[in-house]
Amino acid sequence: MTGAPLIDWLPRSNAINLLAGVFLLSALYAVTQRRTAACITAYTWNSLSLAAIAMLVALLTGARHIGVAAALVLVSKGFLIPRLLRRALARSRSRAEAEPYVSIQLSALLCGALVVIAFSQTRVLFGEGVSILASCLPVSIATTLVGLFLMVSRKQALAMVVGLVILENAIFLAAVSLTYGMPLVVEMGVLLDLLVGTALLGMMVGRIEESFATDDATRLTSLRG
Amino acid sequence: MPLAVIDGALLAAAVWGLGLAALLAALPSPRARGGSLAALLPSAARGTAIVASLALAAVGALRLAGLETPPLTWDAGLPGGRFALGVDALAAPFVLLLGVVAAISFAARPAAAPGGASRGERAGMALHAAFALALAAVFTARHALLFLLAWEGMTLLSAALVASDTRSARARSACFVYLAISHVGAALLGFGLLSLAARAGSFDFADLAAALARLPAAEASPLVWLISAGLVVKLGLVPVHVWLPLAHPEAPGPISALLSGAMVKAGLYGLLRFAWQMPGLPIAGWGMTLVALGTITALIGALYAVVEPDAKRLLAHSTVKHAGLLALALGLAGALARNGQTALAGVALAACLYHAVGHGLSKALAFLSVAEATHAGGSRDLERLGGLARRLPRLSAGALVAVLSLSGLPLLSCFAGEWLMFQALIRGYSEGPPPLRLLAPFAGAGLALATALAAAAMVKLYGIGFLGRPRTPAAAAARPVAPGIENALLLLGGLVAAWGLLATWAMTALGAPLGAMLGPAFDPTALVTAGGLALAPPPATSASISPLAIALLLAVFLAVPFAWARASGGRAEVRRAPSWACGIRLDPRMQYSALGLTKPLRLIFGRLLQVEREVEVLSQGSPYFGRALRFRSGIPPLAERMFYQPLVQAVLWASDQARRLQAGNLHLYLGYLLATLVALLVWAR
């Protein structure tokens, strides 16, 4: 479904590169913010840029199913999931933000290193841009690592959930950039999963708070047999 | 070649007969048709099994006589060639031994009661026949996959037979140890053989040999070491011998006879087949390793046999000792053959093969007779037996032959093999390669000590268990053994004597397998001199021995004094009177006990054995007036203390360390994910 003229034309359009930059920077912004609310905001921007990239790809390649997926991303990741997360945050009674495992400054540094690794290794692994979305692949891998790092470094359960959903966004971007998206049924299934998963995680965070009077996930260690 | 046709038919008859016997035994007795038919089925199964085993022995004997037979083949629908069963020169002595031991073991099974066999008896007989069939398949398989299947079948069936007394916790735990160690061995063996088969693209033994010859030495030798390690488990060398003294005594007597008489030799057969009889083998260091391991095994087996109070377990320890001797002779032969000294290697290998058969016959007889005796006397503990020789004279005669043979006395089946081993060791010391010269004196001394200790163990077994007075009422009331069983045992005793007396002919008959191992450079007729009447190890004859001449001399020297006494004074009158014991009544407890007899050895080897003893004064009221003493003594198994306990502790320690990875911390787990991902990104190219 990719026409040859488009491949010639696309690299000249810097719009996708710009949006990919927004995607990565929003993830990095989440890492540098201590407050969970700011992380959720970062996630919103992350999702919006993802939806924009997908929409742009749909317009440029004329693939309708990517367009539908982009619309679904916009609705679910751009609005519903941030809303679920904010509601969970609002319900949360513990206002004190636990200190992350890694200080903010060090986090920024480490994530910079992760981004460098991702970019250099993607070139080694996949070669120079084959796909029309060549710039998006290193971004998606870098964002995967950053999302995972967010999960590792934060103690609050809700911030870890934000890391998880950022990671999921990155995987979606990787799928789009490598294969122009998965079949629509799969995309819809994944999005539904994510929606339900986030709702459940929000509830789980509530339960953790009830049990431990804090949403500090490190307390879960005491459940170990 | 009509004889070859008969021979092929005999092999088929043996295989199908054993299978049929297993099926017949497994069939439920038809109760409705009355008692006579119910008893007929088990008898038919037993008869079929005996005939089939004899056919198997005949196949082996005919092959030793030089008759080639076409193999039986069966297309199992598996890739890699047809399943094939055939007896080649190397397998022939083992097949002969298996046939004889299996036939006697079936004959020595108790006959079924007139009302038909119980479920347990039927299952026992079916497993027994199936086990013999698996053993026959191991020795005759010409196809690696079939060999592995038969090997595993042999292990599983024998494990089931070991645990046949399901109420005994000791049998269950012995079965577990046996299975655990055997599976490690089977895994090593299977890995080695299957990777060789993968290189060969075929399971046929000849193709495997060709594939091994093509492999570079750096790849071939690890495979051979792996295969050898797997096979050594069945042979029962230190440190993987621990299952043997546990499992062999727990099975019923006929099964113990098969286990010790034939199954242990399967390990030896495998070593000969897969670690020697292939191009480029034996590999460097293989022979020396076996010599060292064999010496240690023989010593440990003999030492533990001496101090063991349980009659059947004593025999199992003695099996470990003889497995050590076999490994020693095999390793010696391998080291010498690798050095190009074919004639001398032939001496050691002849000793190994001869002793494999000789020990198989003697140990089968020993296990069968001792199992019957301990069953009749009501206990396996030597301290609770005694006086059986007077009560069961025919059975005891069989046991005496076995015990004398296992002590290594001349004229019986274990002597010539051990004598040749000594000859080969002495020659290997003076003429062999340098590392062997270093090891041979230790091996020789170890062999001598092990032989002496084993003789002491056998003296203890017979002296305490069969001679003297009964130590318990149960032993005094030992019930008689069925005459059929006694006849079978005496027949086996005759075979043990024949194998020893006719050692020179036996060596000549072993020429075919020796030639198969050592190639055309070896001359089997060089082993005997004096017109085939004396054994003389080549190359330069320095010593020779003739069992027949010794027997003749012995007969003459016994006959002359008797004849002289007869001629001079006639038969002296025999007067029977009670023994005088300083005026007090003789009590069985005045006899030497098994513990007391071996006390000096216990003291000498105290540091090694680490005997545990505990004396407790049982008193009523005041501790100063003891009413009775309680003495408890035990010997912790050496290998378990020095090898298995550290192994188990190391595994537990490693598990504890591994558990630290699982700290239960969510972030740590996520960190593992991140680290793995980054590492993969960096290194995966």
Coordinates of C-alpha atoms in Angstrom, one line a residue, chain A residues 60-212:
Chain A
L60 CA 0.3 10.2 3.7
T61 CA 0.0 6.5 2.9
G62 CA -3.8 6.5 2.5
A63 CA -4.1 3.5 4.8
R64 CA -7.6 3.8 6.3
H65 CA -7.0 1.4 9.1
I66 CA -4.2 3.5 10.5
G67 CA -6.5 6.4 10.5
V68 CA -9.1 4.6 12.5
A69 CA -6.4 3.4 14.9
A70 CA -5.2 7.0 15.3
A71 CA -8.7 8.1 16.2
L72 CA -9.0 5.4 18.7
V73 CA -5.6 6.3 20.2
L74 CA -6.7 9.9 20.4
V75 CA -9.8 9.0 22.3
S76 CA -8.5 6.3 24.6
K77 CA -4.9 7.4 25.3
G78 CA -5.4 11.1 24.8
F79 CA -8.5 11.5 27.0
L80 CA -9.8 8.4 28.7
I81 CA -6.7 7.0 30.2
P82 CA -5.3 10.3 31.5
R83 CA -8.7 10.9 33.0
L84 CA -8.8 7.5 34.7
L85 CA -5.3 8.2 36.1
R86 CA -6.2 11.6 37.3
R87 CA -9.3 10.3 39.0
A88 CA -7.2 7.6 40.7
L89 CA -4.7 10.3 41.8
A90 CA -7.6 12.5 43.1
R91 CA -8.9 9.5 45.2
S92 CA -5.5 8.9 46.6
R93 CA -5.1 10.2 50.1
S94 CA -1.4 10.1 50.4
R95 CA -0.2 13.5 49.4
A96 CA 3.4 13.0 50.3
E97 CA 5.5 12.1 47.2
A98 CA 7.9 9.4 48.1
E99 CA 11.5 10.1 47.1
P100 CA 12.3 8.1 43.9
Y101 CA 15.1 5.5 44.0
V102 CA 17.2 7.6 41.7
S103 CA 17.4 11.3 42.1
I104 CA 15.8 13.5 39.4
Q105 CA 19.2 14.8 38.1
L106 CA 20.7 11.3 37.9
S107 CA 17.5 10.1 36.2
A108 CA 17.8 12.7 33.5
L109 CA 21.4 11.7 33.0
L110 CA 20.7 8.0 32.8
C111 CA 17.7 8.5 30.5
G112 CA 20.0 10.6 28.2
A113 CA 22.4 7.6 28.1
L114 CA 19.5 5.3 27.4
V115 CA 18.4 7.5 24.5
V116 CA 22.0 7.5 23.1
I117 CA 22.2 3.7 23.3
A118 CA 18.9 3.3 21.7
F119 CA 19.7 5.6 18.8
S120 CA 23.2 4.1 18.1
Q121 CA 22.0 0.5 18.5
T122 CA 19.0 0.9 16.3
R123 CA 21.2 2.1 13.5
V124 CA 23.4 -1.0 14.0
L125 CA 20.5 -3.4 14.2
F126 CA 18.3 -2.1 11.4
G127 CA 20.6 -0.1 9.2
E128 CA 19.9 3.3 7.8
G129 CA 16.3 4.3 7.2
V130 CA 14.6 1.7 5.2
S131 CA 11.1 2.6 6.2
I132 CA 9.4 6.0 5.5
L133 CA 9.2 6.3 9.3
A134 CA 12.9 5.5 9.9
S135 CA 13.3 8.3 12.4
C136 CA 10.5 6.9 14.5
L137 CA 12.1 3.5 15.2
P138 CA 15.0 4.8 17.4
V139 CA 12.5 7.2 19.1
S140 CA 10.2 4.3 19.9
I141 CA 13.0 2.2 21.3
A142 CA 14.4 5.0 23.3
T143 CA 10.9 5.7 24.7
T144 CA 10.4 2.1 25.6
L145 CA 13.6 2.2 27.7
V146 CA 12.6 5.5 29.3
G147 CA 9.2 4.2 30.2
L148 CA 10.7 1.2 31.7
F149 CA 13.2 3.3 33.6
L150 CA 10.2 5.4 34.9
M151 CA 8.7 2.2 36.3
V152 CA 12.0 1.1 37.9
S153 CA 12.9 4.4 39.5
R154 CA 9.5 5.5 41.0
K155 CA 8.1 4.2 44.2
Q156 CA 4.5 5.4 43.8
A157 CA 2.3 2.9 42.2
L158 CA 0.6 5.4 40.0
A159 CA 3.8 6.8 38.6
M160 CA 4.8 3.3 37.7
V161 CA 1.5 2.9 35.9
V162 CA 2.4 6.0 33.9
G163 CA 5.7 4.4 33.0
L164 CA 3.8 1.3 31.8
V165 CA 1.4 3.3 29.6
I166 CA 4.3 5.3 28.1
L167 CA 6.0 2.1 27.3
E168 CA 2.9 0.8 25.6
N169 CA 2.8 4.0 23.5
A170 CA 6.3 3.4 22.4
I171 CA 5.5 -0.1 21.4
F172 CA 2.6 1.2 19.3
L173 CA 4.9 3.7 17.6
A174 CA 7.4 0.9 16.9
A175 CA 4.7 -1.1 15.3
V176 CA 3.6 1.8 13.2
S177 CA 7.1 2.7 12.1
L178 CA 8.1 -0.9 11.2
T179 CA 5.0 -2.2 9.6
Y180 CA 2.6 0.7 9.2
G181 CA 0.6 -0.6 12.1
M182 CA -0.9 -3.9 13.0
P183 CA -4.3 -5.1 11.7
L184 CA -7.1 -2.9 13.1
V185 CA -8.6 -5.8 15.1
V186 CA -5.3 -6.2 17.0
E187 CA -5.0 -2.5 17.6
M188 CA -8.5 -2.3 19.0
G189 CA -7.9 -5.3 21.2
V190 CA -4.7 -3.8 22.5
L191 CA -6.3 -0.5 23.2
L192 CA -9.3 -2.1 25.0
D193 CA -6.8 -4.1 27.1
L194 CA -4.9 -1.0 28.0
L195 CA -8.1 0.8 28.9
V196 CA -9.3 -2.0 31.2
G197 CA -5.8 -2.5 32.5
T198 CA -5.4 1.1 33.5
A199 CA -8.8 1.1 35.2
L200 CA -7.9 -2.0 37.1
L201 CA -4.5 -0.6 38.0
G202 CA -6.2 2.5 39.3
M203 CA -8.3 0.3 41.5
M204 CA -5.3 -1.7 42.6
V205 CA -3.5 1.5 43.6
G206 CA -6.5 2.3 45.7
R207 CA -6.3 -1.2 47.4
I208 CA -2.6 -0.8 48.0
E209 CA -3.3 2.5 49.7
E210 CA -6.0 0.9 51.8
S211 CA -3.7 -1.9 52.9
F212 CA -0.5 0.1 53.5

